[in-house]
Amino acid sequence: LVRDLLRQLQEARRSAGLAVSDRVDVWLGGLDGLGGDAALLGSELLAVAVHFVPGEEAVPADAVSVSLELATGAGADASSGRECDEEPPRAWLRRWVGREGS
């Protein structure tokens, strides 16, 4: 699940015109079960922060929405057995702009 998520987010970075070296902020909805992987996700994505949010209302308006197609089965990550939330997984990203509290 984590590898698939990383692949899709990296593709979204490219589609958004972000350079490989650009730092980003990432928001994930419906994927709270991946909280233990936040450091890995942040490192691989060059993310300043990975935020786990309840929904779109917690995401800045200028963030790019990413449609995710993750094989979560019955809501579990098959490789780790961790549960994912019931809501459909969603992601947003934006180029890091250096603001506090972003």
PDB file of C-alpha atoms in Angstrom:
ATOM      1  CA  LEU A   1       0.000   0.000   0.000  1.00  0.00           C
ATOM      2  CA  VAL A   2       2.754   2.472   0.906  1.00  0.00           C
ATOM      3  CA  ARG A   3       4.683   1.810  -2.310  1.00  0.00           C
ATOM      4  CA  ASP A   4       1.530   2.264  -4.379  1.00  0.00           C
ATOM      5  CA  LEU A   5       0.713   5.500  -2.538  1.00  0.00           C
ATOM      6  CA  LEU A   6       4.250   6.803  -3.094  1.00  0.00           C
ATOM      7  CA  ARG A   7       4.091   5.959  -6.807  1.00  0.00           C
ATOM      8  CA  GLN A   8       0.811   7.795  -7.263  1.00  0.00           C
ATOM      9  CA  LEU A   9       1.958  10.832  -5.311  1.00  0.00           C
ATOM     10  CA  GLN A  10       5.221  10.990  -7.281  1.00  0.00           C
ATOM     11  CA  GLU A  11       3.196  10.880 -10.509  1.00  0.00           C
ATOM     12  CA  ALA A  12       1.001  13.686  -9.153  1.00  0.00           C
ATOM     13  CA  ARG A  13       4.118  15.750  -8.400  1.00  0.00           C
ATOM     14  CA  ARG A  14       5.265  15.388 -11.995  1.00  0.00           C
ATOM     15  CA  SER A  15       1.799  16.178 -13.367  1.00  0.00           C
ATOM     16  CA  ALA A  16       1.664  19.319 -11.220  1.00  0.00           C
ATOM     17  CA  GLY A  17       4.948  20.489 -12.759  1.00  0.00           C
ATOM     18  CA  LEU A  18       6.935  20.215  -9.544  1.00  0.00           C
ATOM     19  CA  ALA A  19      10.685  19.753  -9.865  1.00  0.00           C
ATOM     20  CA  VAL A  20      12.242  16.645  -8.370  1.00  0.00           C
ATOM     21  CA  SER A  21      13.986  18.853  -5.799  1.00  0.00           C
ATOM     22  CA  ASP A  22      10.850  20.822  -4.784  1.00  0.00           C
ATOM     23  CA  ARG A  23       9.792  20.399  -1.173  1.00  0.00           C
ATOM     24  CA  VAL A  24       6.082  19.777  -0.654  1.00  0.00           C
ATOM     25  CA  ASP A  25       3.389  19.588   1.991  1.00  0.00           C
ATOM     26  CA  VAL A  26       1.195  16.475   1.798  1.00  0.00           C
ATOM     27  CA  TRP A  27      -2.270  15.897   3.254  1.00  0.00           C
ATOM     28  CA  LEU A  28      -3.759  12.398   3.427  1.00  0.00           C
ATOM     29  CA  GLY A  29      -7.392  11.632   4.152  1.00  0.00           C
ATOM     30  CA  GLY A  30      -8.750   8.198   4.968  1.00  0.00           C
ATOM     31  CA  LEU A  31      -5.259   6.795   5.521  1.00  0.00           C
ATOM     32  CA  ASP A  32      -4.765   7.301   9.258  1.00  0.00           C
ATOM     33  CA  GLY A  33      -3.585   3.697   9.509  1.00  0.00           C
ATOM     34  CA  LEU A  34      -0.393   4.791   7.740  1.00  0.00           C
ATOM     35  CA  GLY A  35       0.586   7.230  10.487  1.00  0.00           C
ATOM     36  CA  GLY A  36       3.540   5.021  11.381  1.00  0.00           C
ATOM     37  CA  ASP A  37       4.859   5.482   7.850  1.00  0.00           C
ATOM     38  CA  ALA A  38       4.771   9.306   7.915  1.00  0.00           C
ATOM     39  CA  ALA A  39       8.572   9.607   8.143  1.00  0.00           C
ATOM     40  CA  LEU A  40       9.094   7.259   5.188  1.00  0.00           C
ATOM     41  CA  LEU A  41       6.449   9.066   3.131  1.00  0.00           C
ATOM     42  CA  GLY A  42       7.962  12.427   3.993  1.00  0.00           C
ATOM     43  CA  SER A  43      11.462  11.308   3.114  1.00  0.00           C
ATOM     44  CA  GLU A  44      10.519   9.735  -0.213  1.00  0.00           C
ATOM     45  CA  LEU A  45       8.328  12.670  -1.268  1.00  0.00           C
ATOM     46  CA  LEU A  46      10.646  15.440   0.015  1.00  0.00           C
ATOM     47  CA  ALA A  47       7.729  16.517   2.169  1.00  0.00           C
ATOM     48  CA  VAL A  48       8.261  19.109   4.857  1.00  0.00           C
ATOM     49  CA  ALA A  49       5.167  17.697   6.550  1.00  0.00           C
ATOM     50  CA  VAL A  50       2.720  14.827   6.069  1.00  0.00           C
ATOM     51  CA  HIS A  51      -0.667  15.678   7.557  1.00  0.00           C
ATOM     52  CA  PHE A  52      -3.377  13.097   8.246  1.00  0.00           C
ATOM     53  CA  VAL A  53      -6.680  14.955   7.938  1.00  0.00           C
ATOM     54  CA  PRO A  54     -10.347  14.046   8.381  1.00  0.00           C
ATOM     55  CA  GLY A  55     -11.378  15.638   5.101  1.00  0.00           C
ATOM     56  CA  GLU A  56     -10.924  18.285   2.465  1.00  0.00           C
ATOM     57  CA  GLU A  57     -12.020  21.083   4.783  1.00  0.00           C
ATOM     58  CA  ALA A  58      -8.701  20.693   6.659  1.00  0.00           C
ATOM     59  CA  VAL A  59      -6.648  21.202   3.463  1.00  0.00           C
ATOM     60  CA  PRO A  60      -5.532  24.598   2.096  1.00  0.00           C
ATOM     61  CA  ALA A  61      -7.476  25.703  -0.981  1.00  0.00           C
ATOM     62  CA  ASP A  62      -4.324  25.931  -3.117  1.00  0.00           C
ATOM     63  CA  ALA A  63      -3.363  22.282  -2.597  1.00  0.00           C
ATOM     64  CA  VAL A  64      -3.699  19.983  -5.612  1.00  0.00           C
ATOM     65  CA  SER A  65      -6.153  17.129  -5.145  1.00  0.00           C
ATOM     66  CA  VAL A  66      -4.810  13.690  -6.060  1.00  0.00           C
ATOM     67  CA  SER A  67      -7.141  10.860  -7.002  1.00  0.00           C
ATOM     68  CA  LEU A  68      -5.890   7.666  -5.402  1.00  0.00           C
ATOM     69  CA  GLU A  69      -6.552   4.149  -6.532  1.00  0.00           C
ATOM     70  CA  LEU A  70      -5.201   2.016  -3.727  1.00  0.00           C
ATOM     71  CA  ALA A  71      -5.830  -1.690  -3.305  1.00  0.00           C
ATOM     72  CA  THR A  72      -6.715  -1.589   0.375  1.00  0.00           C
ATOM     73  CA  GLY A  73      -8.884  -4.689   0.272  1.00  0.00           C
ATOM     74  CA  ALA A  74     -11.217  -4.652   3.246  1.00  0.00           C
ATOM     75  CA  GLY A  75      -9.463  -1.601   4.625  1.00  0.00           C
ATOM     76  CA  ALA A  76      -6.243  -3.300   5.656  1.00  0.00           C
ATOM     77  CA  ASP A  77      -2.714  -3.003   4.380  1.00  0.00           C
ATOM     78  CA  ALA A  78      -1.980  -6.609   3.449  1.00  0.00           C
ATOM     79  CA  SER A  79       1.758  -6.257   4.051  1.00  0.00           C
ATOM     80  CA  SER A  80       1.417  -4.944   7.587  1.00  0.00           C
ATOM     81  CA  GLY A  81      -2.109  -5.779   8.655  1.00  0.00           C
ATOM     82  CA  ARG A  82      -2.712  -2.138   9.609  1.00  0.00           C
ATOM     83  CA  GLU A  83      -6.238  -0.877   9.221  1.00  0.00           C
ATOM     84  CA  CYS A  84      -7.077   2.050   6.988  1.00  0.00           C
ATOM     85  CA  ASP A  85     -10.049   4.280   7.652  1.00  0.00           C
ATOM     86  CA  GLU A  86     -13.428   3.531   6.057  1.00  0.00           C
ATOM     87  CA  GLU A  87     -13.594   6.718   3.978  1.00  0.00           C
ATOM     88  CA  PRO A  88     -12.088   6.542   0.476  1.00  0.00           C
ATOM     89  CA  PRO A  89      -8.417   7.498   0.549  1.00  0.00           C
ATOM     90  CA  ARG A  90      -7.590  10.966  -0.769  1.00  0.00           C
ATOM     91  CA  ALA A  91      -4.465  13.051  -1.006  1.00  0.00           C
ATOM     92  CA  TRP A  92      -3.492  16.645  -1.629  1.00  0.00           C
ATOM     93  CA  LEU A  93      -0.115  18.227  -2.166  1.00  0.00           C
ATOM     94  CA  ARG A  94       1.380  21.615  -2.800  1.00  0.00           C
ATOM     95  CA  ARG A  95       4.806  23.110  -3.196  1.00  0.00           C
ATOM     96  CA  TRP A  96       6.096  24.086   0.232  1.00  0.00           C
ATOM     97  CA  VAL A  97       5.896  27.818   0.615  1.00  0.00           C
ATOM     98  CA  GLY A  98       7.728  28.148   3.914  1.00  0.00           C
ATOM     99  CA  ARG A  99       4.811  29.313   6.033  1.00  0.00           C
ATOM    100  CA  GLU A 100       4.499  28.296   9.649  1.00  0.00           C
ATOM    101  CA  GLY A 101       1.489  26.092  10.362  1.00  0.00           C
ATOM    102  CA  SER A 102       1.082  24.999   6.743  1.00  0.00           C
TER     103      SER A 102
END
